[in-house]
Structure formats: C-alpha cells, structure tokens
Tab-separated table of C-alpha atoms in Angstrom:
chain	number	residue	atom	x	y	z
A	252	UNK	CA	-31.896	1.770	-16.847
A	253	UNK	CA	-32.811	1.847	-20.331
A	254	UNK	CA	-29.678	1.162	-22.545
A	255	UNK	CA	-30.049	-1.893	-24.802
A	256	UNK	CA	-28.116	-3.359	-27.909
A	257	UNK	CA	-29.771	-0.761	-30.162
A	258	UNK	CA	-27.883	1.842	-28.326
A	259	UNK	CA	-24.529	0.196	-28.736
A	260	UNK	CA	-25.256	-0.413	-32.500
A	261	UNK	CA	-26.152	3.406	-32.831
A	262	UNK	CA	-22.608	4.318	-30.872
A	263	UNK	CA	-20.759	1.963	-33.502
A	264	UNK	CA	-22.554	3.800	-36.484
A	265	UNK	CA	-21.589	7.088	-35.085
A	266	UNK	CA	-18.061	6.400	-34.191
A	267	UNK	CA	-17.047	4.310	-37.206
A	268	UNK	CA	-15.134	7.231	-39.157
A	269	UNK	CA	-13.159	8.219	-36.089
A	270	UNK	CA	-11.939	4.803	-34.410
A	271	UNK	CA	-9.936	1.670	-35.233
A	272	UNK	CA	-11.796	-1.779	-35.528
A	273	UNK	CA	-9.285	-3.433	-33.449
A	274	UNK	CA	-7.837	-6.919	-33.794
A	275	UNK	CA	-8.577	-10.118	-32.121
A	276	UNK	CA	-5.448	-12.165	-31.174
A	277	UNK	CA	-4.795	-15.465	-29.530
A	278	UNK	CA	-1.895	-17.632	-28.503
A	279	UNK	CA	-1.870	-21.137	-29.493
A	280	UNK	CA	1.050	-21.560	-26.890
A	281	UNK	CA	-0.900	-20.080	-24.003
A	282	UNK	CA	-4.182	-21.995	-25.166
A	283	UNK	CA	-1.964	-25.311	-24.995
A	284	UNK	CA	-0.766	-24.593	-21.668
A	285	UNK	CA	-4.071	-23.589	-20.303
A	286	UNK	CA	-6.110	-26.312	-22.278
A	287	UNK	CA	-8.891	-23.620	-23.195
A	288	UNK	CA	-9.257	-20.984	-25.895
A	289	UNK	CA	-8.591	-17.449	-25.082
A	290	UNK	CA	-9.197	-14.461	-27.471
A	291	UNK	CA	-7.949	-10.942	-26.862
A	292	UNK	CA	-9.718	-8.042	-28.025
A	293	UNK	CA	-6.678	-5.979	-28.441
A	294	UNK	CA	-7.795	-2.092	-27.779
A	295	UNK	CA	-4.083	-1.189	-27.446
A	296	UNK	CA	-4.139	-0.844	-31.132
A	297	UNK	CA	-7.081	1.605	-30.847
A	298	UNK	CA	-6.840	5.314	-31.437
A	299	UNK	CA	-5.070	7.039	-28.318
A	300	UNK	CA	-3.837	3.272	-27.498
A	301	UNK	CA	-6.859	2.338	-25.137
A	302	UNK	CA	-10.679	1.468	-25.657
A	303	UNK	CA	-11.633	5.080	-24.283
A	304	UNK	CA	-11.621	6.733	-27.436
A	305	UNK	CA	-14.884	4.849	-28.133
A	306	UNK	CA	-16.726	6.530	-25.385
A	307	UNK	CA	-15.125	10.126	-25.849
A	308	UNK	CA	-15.875	10.028	-29.609
A	309	UNK	CA	-19.566	8.602	-29.095
A	310	UNK	CA	-20.184	11.165	-26.442
A	311	UNK	CA	-19.095	14.155	-28.169
A	312	UNK	CA	-20.759	12.924	-31.512
A	313	UNK	CA	-23.963	12.263	-29.897
A	314	UNK	CA	-24.060	15.663	-28.068
A	315	UNK	CA	-23.448	17.275	-31.576
A	316	UNK	CA	-26.487	15.279	-33.014
A	317	UNK	CA	-28.907	16.060	-30.232
A	318	UNK	CA	-28.182	19.841	-29.453
A	319	UNK	CA	-26.113	22.962	-29.808
A	320	UNK	CA	-22.424	22.917	-30.623
A	321	UNK	CA	-20.204	23.017	-27.466
A	322	UNK	CA	-18.106	25.918	-27.171
A	323	UNK	CA	-15.837	24.189	-24.745
A	324	UNK	CA	-15.264	20.432	-23.643
A	325	UNK	CA	-14.227	19.547	-20.109
A	326	UNK	CA	-13.186	16.294	-18.564
A	327	UNK	CA	-11.483	14.878	-15.691
A	328	UNK	CA	-9.484	11.574	-15.891
A	329	UNK	CA	-6.408	9.792	-14.692
A	330	UNK	CA	-5.302	9.108	-18.270
A	331	UNK	CA	-6.636	7.239	-21.061
A	332	UNK	CA	-10.147	9.277	-20.846
A	333	UNK	CA	-8.218	12.435	-20.993
A	334	UNK	CA	-6.882	11.358	-24.192
A	335	UNK	CA	-9.944	10.248	-25.589
A	336	UNK	CA	-11.772	13.459	-24.803
A	337	UNK	CA	-8.572	15.431	-26.263
A	338	UNK	CA	-8.788	13.442	-29.461
A	339	UNK	CA	-12.584	13.814	-29.964
A	340	UNK	CA	-12.531	17.361	-29.332
A	341	UNK	CA	-9.688	17.806	-31.901
A	342	UNK	CA	-11.515	15.675	-34.395
A	343	UNK	CA	-14.721	17.892	-33.915
A	344	UNK	CA	-12.660	21.110	-33.677
A	345	UNK	CA	-13.783	22.021	-30.208
A	346	UNK	CA	-11.377	23.700	-27.484
A	347	UNK	CA	-10.924	21.038	-24.610
A	348	UNK	CA	-9.524	21.243	-21.099
A	349	UNK	CA	-8.798	18.217	-19.219
A	350	UNK	CA	-8.251	18.250	-15.344
A	351	UNK	CA	-5.705	15.483	-14.064
A	352	UNK	CA	-4.300	14.707	-10.947
A	353	UNK	CA	-0.554	15.407	-10.655
A	354	UNK	CA	0.351	11.776	-10.123
A	355	UNK	CA	-1.179	10.864	-13.459
A	356	UNK	CA	1.114	8.963	-15.734
A	357	UNK	CA	3.491	11.249	-17.693
A	358	UNK	CA	3.108	9.709	-20.808
A	359	UNK	CA	-0.595	10.259	-20.811
A	360	UNK	CA	-0.470	13.846	-19.720
A	361	UNK	CA	2.002	14.363	-22.668
A	362	UNK	CA	-0.311	12.595	-25.104
A	363	UNK	CA	-3.312	14.768	-24.039
A	364	UNK	CA	-1.507	17.712	-24.811
A	365	UNK	CA	-0.268	16.469	-28.008
A	366	UNK	CA	-3.909	16.053	-29.083
A	367	UNK	CA	-4.293	20.084	-28.707
A	368	UNK	CA	-6.102	20.087	-25.066
A	369	UNK	CA	-5.043	22.159	-22.036
A	370	UNK	CA	-4.233	20.020	-19.095
A	371	UNK	CA	-4.856	21.393	-15.568
A	372	UNK	CA	-2.878	19.561	-12.788
A	373	UNK	CA	-3.892	19.093	-9.350
A	374	UNK	CA	-2.647	17.424	-6.123
A	375	UNK	CA	-5.513	15.229	-5.424
A	376	UNK	CA	-8.386	13.568	-7.316
A	377	UNK	CA	-11.167	15.449	-5.030
A	378	UNK	CA	-9.223	18.940	-6.243
A	379	UNK	CA	-9.547	17.512	-9.970
A	380	UNK	CA	-13.158	16.656	-9.473
A	381	UNK	CA	-14.047	20.078	-7.847
A	382	UNK	CA	-12.255	21.995	-10.614
A	383	UNK	CA	-13.913	20.089	-13.618
A	384	UNK	CA	-17.305	20.657	-11.806
A	385	UNK	CA	-16.711	24.253	-11.552
A	386	UNK	CA	-15.486	24.624	-15.188
A	387	UNK	CA	-18.596	22.755	-16.439
A	388	UNK	CA	-20.788	25.468	-14.918
A	389	UNK	CA	-19.686	28.008	-17.587
A	390	UNK	CA	-22.279	28.700	-20.649
A	391	UNK	CA	-21.343	26.542	-23.656
A	392	UNK	CA	-19.439	24.164	-21.770
A	393	UNK	CA	-19.937	20.354	-21.927
A	394	UNK	CA	-18.272	17.896	-19.188
A	395	UNK	CA	-17.712	14.294	-20.576
A	396	UNK	CA	-17.201	12.120	-17.424
A	397	UNK	CA	-14.955	9.182	-17.708
A	398	UNK	CA	-17.533	6.734	-17.097
A	399	UNK	CA	-20.802	7.598	-15.213
A	400	UNK	CA	-22.683	8.656	-18.588
A	401	UNK	CA	-25.069	6.491	-20.733
A	402	UNK	CA	-23.189	7.528	-24.241
A	403	UNK	CA	-19.768	6.959	-22.518
A	404	UNK	CA	-20.832	3.327	-21.669
A	405	UNK	CA	-22.511	2.963	-25.137
A	406	UNK	CA	-19.248	3.827	-26.733
A	407	UNK	CA	-17.247	1.495	-24.693
A	408	UNK	CA	-19.876	-1.197	-25.456
A	409	UNK	CA	-18.813	-1.233	-29.083
A	410	UNK	CA	-15.819	-3.156	-28.047
A	411	UNK	CA	-17.589	-6.068	-27.522
A	412	UNK	CA	-20.112	-5.471	-30.361
A	413	UNK	CA	-17.307	-5.686	-32.648
A	414	UNK	CA	-15.610	-8.737	-31.052
A	415	UNK	CA	-19.125	-10.576	-31.237
A	416	UNK	CA	-19.399	-9.983	-35.047
A	417	UNK	CA	-16.296	-12.149	-35.319
A	418	UNK	CA	-16.462	-14.542	-32.702
A	419	UNK	CA	-19.100	-16.974	-31.741
A	420	UNK	CA	-19.894	-19.412	-29.014
A	421	UNK	CA	-18.143	-17.278	-26.416
A	422	UNK	CA	-18.726	-18.710	-22.992
A	423	UNK	CA	-17.291	-15.847	-20.852
A	424	UNK	CA	-16.010	-12.258	-21.201
A	425	UNK	CA	-13.801	-10.587	-18.749
A	426	UNK	CA	-12.922	-6.763	-18.332
A	427	UNK	CA	-11.033	-4.770	-16.523
A	428	UNK	CA	-12.979	-2.337	-14.148
A	429	UNK	CA	-12.013	1.112	-12.796
A	430	UNK	CA	-15.243	3.101	-13.146
A	431	UNK	CA	-17.263	0.733	-14.585
A	432	UNK	CA	-18.020	2.095	-18.079
A	433	UNK	CA	-16.149	-0.644	-20.204
A	434	UNK	CA	-17.652	-3.408	-17.922
A	435	UNK	CA	-20.976	-2.017	-18.151
A	436	UNK	CA	-21.079	-1.511	-22.078
A	437	UNK	CA	-19.751	-5.069	-22.378
A	438	UNK	CA	-22.421	-6.507	-20.340
A	439	UNK	CA	-25.378	-4.198	-22.417
A	440	UNK	CA	-23.617	-5.454	-25.680
A	441	UNK	CA	-23.081	-9.239	-24.718
A	442	UNK	CA	-26.657	-9.553	-22.922
A	443	UNK	CA	-28.058	-8.317	-26.358
A	444	UNK	CA	-26.129	-10.459	-28.518
A	445	UNK	CA	-24.992	-13.499	-26.729
A	446	UNK	CA	-27.108	-13.833	-23.591
A	447	UNK	CA	-25.841	-17.186	-22.392
A	448	UNK	CA	-22.384	-15.670	-22.297
A	449	UNK	CA	-21.152	-15.060	-18.962
A	450	UNK	CA	-19.619	-11.251	-18.092
A	451	UNK	CA	-16.932	-10.661	-15.246
A	452	UNK	CA	-15.545	-7.665	-14.070
A	453	UNK	CA	-11.908	-7.589	-12.674
A	454	UNK	CA	-10.240	-4.939	-10.419
A	455	UNK	CA	-6.895	-4.766	-8.576
A	456	UNK	CA	-7.245	-5.775	-4.788
A	457	UNK	CA	-5.604	-2.644	-3.885
A	458	UNK	CA	-8.091	-0.529	-5.571
A	459	UNK	CA	-11.238	-2.597	-4.884
A	460	UNK	CA	-14.062	-0.123	-4.417
A	461	UNK	CA	-16.373	-1.798	-6.908
A	462	UNK	CA	-16.102	-5.243	-5.267
A	463	UNK	CA	-16.624	-3.614	-1.874
A	464	UNK	CA	-19.643	-1.710	-3.184
A	465	UNK	CA	-21.032	-5.046	-4.769
A	466	UNK	CA	-20.545	-6.672	-1.083
A	467	UNK	CA	-22.193	-4.016	0.877
A	468	UNK	CA	-25.037	-3.126	-1.758
A	469	UNK	CA	-24.084	0.579	-1.881
A	470	UNK	CA	-21.505	2.699	-3.378
A	471	UNK	CA	-18.182	2.441	-1.459
A	472	UNK	CA	-15.543	5.375	-2.138
A	473	UNK	CA	-11.687	4.512	-1.421
A	474	UNK	CA	-10.290	6.907	1.516
A	475	UNK	CA	-7.131	7.296	-0.248
A	476	UNK	CA	-5.641	7.193	-3.711
A	477	UNK	CA	-5.044	3.149	-4.247
A	478	UNK	CA	-1.597	1.955	-4.421
A	479	UNK	CA	-1.645	-0.318	-7.779
A	480	UNK	CA	0.112	-0.698	-11.042
A	481	UNK	CA	-3.063	-0.664	-12.718
A	482	UNK	CA	-3.364	3.198	-13.288
A	483	UNK	CA	-6.502	2.736	-15.294
A	484	UNK	CA	-8.101	1.426	-12.428
A	485	UNK	CA	-7.476	3.846	-9.857
A	486	UNK	CA	-11.028	5.328	-9.393
A	487	UNK	CA	-11.954	6.417	-6.061
A	488	UNK	CA	-15.604	5.064	-6.602
A	489	UNK	CA	-17.813	3.671	-9.526
A	490	UNK	CA	-20.718	5.802	-10.754
A	491	UNK	CA	-24.389	5.714	-9.799
A	492	UNK	CA	-25.194	4.621	-13.277
A	493	UNK	CA	-22.412	1.914	-13.801
A	494	UNK	CA	-22.934	0.365	-10.599
A	495	UNK	CA	-26.507	-0.602	-11.283
A	496	UNK	CA	-24.860	-2.800	-14.226
A	497	UNK	CA	-22.372	-4.071	-12.263
A	498	UNK	CA	-24.891	-5.633	-10.113
A	499	UNK	CA	-25.938	-7.619	-12.972
A	500	UNK	CA	-22.442	-9.175	-13.596
A	501	UNK	CA	-22.012	-13.076	-13.237
A	502	UNK	CA	-19.011	-12.356	-10.864
A	503	UNK	CA	-16.404	-10.151	-9.848
A	504	UNK	CA	-12.571	-10.648	-9.244
A	505	UNK	CA	-10.017	-8.843	-7.237
A	506	UNK	CA	-6.431	-9.354	-8.292
A	507	UNK	CA	-3.319	-8.856	-6.188
A	508	UNK	CA	-0.408	-7.097	-7.645
A	509	UNK	CA	1.847	-9.775	-8.215
A	510	UNK	CA	-0.481	-11.103	-10.895
A	511	UNK	CA	-0.585	-7.818	-12.564
A	512	UNK	CA	3.111	-7.913	-12.969
A	513	UNK	CA	3.136	-11.701	-14.016
A	514	UNK	CA	0.346	-11.508	-16.291
A	515	UNK	CA	1.765	-8.016	-17.858
A	516	UNK	CA	5.076	-9.920	-18.540
A	517	UNK	CA	3.491	-12.924	-20.203
A	518	UNK	CA	0.741	-11.483	-22.229
A	519	UNK	CA	3.315	-9.093	-23.597
A	520	UNK	CA	5.559	-12.052	-24.639
A	521	UNK	CA	2.906	-14.180	-26.126
A	522	UNK	CA	0.851	-11.417	-27.950
A	523	UNK	CA	4.063	-9.596	-29.046
A	524	UNK	CA	2.523	-6.245	-28.330
A	525	UNK	CA	2.526	-3.612	-25.563
A	526	UNK	CA	-0.352	-3.803	-23.036
A	527	UNK	CA	-1.106	-2.032	-19.682
A	528	UNK	CA	-1.242	-3.567	-16.125
A	529	UNK	CA	-4.722	-2.867	-15.975
A	530	UNK	CA	-5.651	-5.251	-18.814
A	531	UNK	CA	-3.349	-8.008	-17.777
A	532	UNK	CA	-5.257	-8.374	-14.709
A	533	UNK	CA	-8.111	-10.157	-16.192
A	534	UNK	CA	-5.904	-13.041	-17.163
A	535	UNK	CA	-5.447	-13.936	-13.753
A	536	UNK	CA	-9.272	-13.841	-13.223
A	537	UNK	CA	-9.726	-15.907	-16.260
A	538	UNK	CA	-7.072	-18.465	-15.055
A	539	UNK	CA	-8.965	-18.841	-11.694
A	540	UNK	CA	-12.417	-19.164	-13.407
A	541	UNK	CA	-11.151	-21.866	-15.557
A	542	UNK	CA	-9.941	-24.036	-12.759
A	543	UNK	CA	-13.609	-24.467	-11.773
A	544	UNK	CA	-14.763	-25.470	-15.081
A	545	UNK	CA	-14.878	-29.286	-16.340
A	546	UNK	CA	-15.215	-28.761	-20.067
A	547	UNK	CA	-13.378	-26.801	-22.678
A	548	UNK	CA	-14.251	-23.063	-22.825
A	549	UNK	CA	-13.812	-19.994	-25.298
A	550	UNK	CA	-13.192	-16.879	-23.112
A	551	UNK	CA	-12.696	-13.218	-24.220
A	552	UNK	CA	-10.380	-10.925	-22.661
A	553	UNK	CA	-10.588	-7.266	-23.692
A	554	UNK	CA	-7.371	-5.710	-23.679
A	555	UNK	CA	-8.263	-2.192	-22.607
A	556	UNK	CA	-5.081	-0.328	-23.532
A	557	UNK	CA	-1.170	0.039	-24.203
A	558	UNK	CA	-0.137	3.275	-22.375
A	559	UNK	CA	2.346	2.542	-20.070
A	560	UNK	CA	5.098	4.967	-19.052
A	561	UNK	CA	8.626	4.073	-18.266
A	562	UNK	CA	8.452	4.185	-14.694
A	563	UNK	CA	5.633	1.538	-14.574
A	564	UNK	CA	7.514	-0.425	-17.354
A	565	UNK	CA	10.534	-0.547	-14.953
A	566	UNK	CA	8.500	-1.952	-12.081
A	567	UNK	CA	6.904	-4.672	-14.284
A	568	UNK	CA	9.993	-5.875	-15.575
A	569	UNK	CA	12.386	-5.665	-12.624
A	570	UNK	CA	11.751	-9.314	-11.845
A	571	UNK	CA	11.616	-12.018	-14.518
A	572	UNK	CA	8.327	-13.836	-14.455
A	573	UNK	CA	8.731	-15.616	-17.711
A	574	UNK	CA	10.741	-18.397	-16.141
A	575	UNK	CA	7.311	-19.519	-14.597
A	576	UNK	CA	5.177	-21.060	-17.286
A	577	UNK	CA	1.336	-20.174	-17.160
A	578	UNK	CA	-0.788	-23.241	-15.818
A	579	UNK	CA	-4.166	-23.646	-14.114
A	580	UNK	CA	-2.457	-24.941	-10.985
A	581	UNK	CA	-2.098	-22.513	-8.176
A	582	UNK	CA	1.501	-23.833	-7.679
A	583	UNK	CA	2.301	-21.312	-10.762
C-alpha cells in the first residue's frame, strides 16, 4: 500500500481541466438544531452529477501519461462509474463500452449512453463482471474498475483534498461506502492533510458487505443483490485494495433504510439541491456519532452524487418525513 498525499495531489493536477471544483454548503438551521457545524462537499454538482467523474478521468489520464493510448475502454458499474468512464472516454476521444446490470437506474443508463458509450445490459452482476473481464482481454483494451484501482482511489481522494483547502479544524469526515473507492481516497487525503481528523465509512444495513468484512477480518461477498434505496452502495463486495484502507478507518456505520428516506428528504430541503439516498445515509451516522461527543464538533459529509431516477424518487417522497425535525435525540 503505497498511496500517499502526493498521489492525490498529482491526481488533482491531472483532472483539473476536466472536473468541477464543487461547492461546500452548510445549513445554519440544521447546525442550530443539532448543535454542531456540518459541512457538505457537494459532488452532486460535479460533472456527471457524482464524484465518480474524478476517478474515471484520473485513471484514463494516468493511462495516457504512462503508456500507449488504448484503442478501447471498458468498465462495469451500477451507474455513476459508468457515466464517469463514458465521460472520460468522450473527453479523450476513445471508444467505450460499459457493462451494466439490468436493474441499474434507468437515468444512469441513459446518461451513460448520452456520453457516447455503448451500454451492454446483463441480468445479474456476476454476468456483467464476467463479460467485462472477457472484453478486457482484447488487445488495446483497458478496463477501468469502479473502485479497486490505485488511480481510481486517487481520483476520488481529490474530493477531500479540495474540501480541506477550504475548511480547517474538521473533527471528522463521513463518506458513503460502496466498493470503498471514495472512502479509501478520503482516508489517504485526510491522513496526509489533517491527521487528527477522524474518518468514518457508512453503508446501508441491507448492503453491509464492508461492515461484515471488517468484523470478520476478510472480504465477505453478498449472496444476492441487496435490497436498498442506496443504489450507489449496491456492491457485492469491496476490493482487495480498498479493504486494506477500510481497515484503517476510525469507525464504520450501518444505516437502516428508513433513515435513508428521512435524510434524503431533509438534506434536499435544507440544502435546496437534489441528492441521492446513498449520500444521505452518512447524515444518520453523523447524528449517532455527535450524540457521543461532549464538545461542539465540525464535521464534513461528502455528498457523493445527485443522480436519482423517478422510481426511487417516488419511494423517497411517498411519506412526509419533514414533520419530524432533526435532533440528536433517538426519539426523533
């Protein structure tokens, strides 16, 4: 494991011409209710509407810097990474084929195609993974995996790098965790820039492969596609690279589906922008952590994206959660 702050900085220089330096928002109302300062790094304003653009662009730019120009790019993804690789390939003028499961968000499939990539749908994640592995064997083809690659991790870590250039004295950073790329990159950047800041990962209880892996000390794979509104965290297992970083976290939270709904509604309301359920779940982890703290804290939450299809949106807004004001109390 050789990644350090210098690798994140190099990635930032590599991707700067192609990505947005996204805003950091806060809500004075939410801060008053909870009694702490919470900052939101809003990657829903990123190219393709998610942080994944960073890892996709960085990996492809790194390939072009360090080897022959690929004839073809392939990737496998449930959504945002698909768009990221399609976007990167389009920017660098390289054909791309993205392998996606049939249950992937329709809006993410359509967006991937809009960036010029060919999309191949398969019935299961295992079939998708097998197809991309086969396609990657062709001469001149390069496979950009969704999380288990050093340069993907470095690209995702630029999110925290940007945040720490604007914020000081942050006590803790919370990130949603699917395959662990964002969480790993955030850990590397944070340890290099603010070593006293704690870093926490968060995933849905219904898709808790990372938490199970950490408990058992080895990578655990889910037996079936998880039933969760957090489609960005529907990975079957973390990678062997990301797992080593996840072991170094200061803590890990598993969040029930009801809180994904609650915090998606509330963060949409107080931040006045569209977010995915995947990046709302860390807010519940923050609430639980803050309940254990005796002094006022400054916390950073990485809003990983804002790509939500209509079907998911209907489930989120089926019931009104805004009548229940956020509080640190468990009676909420």
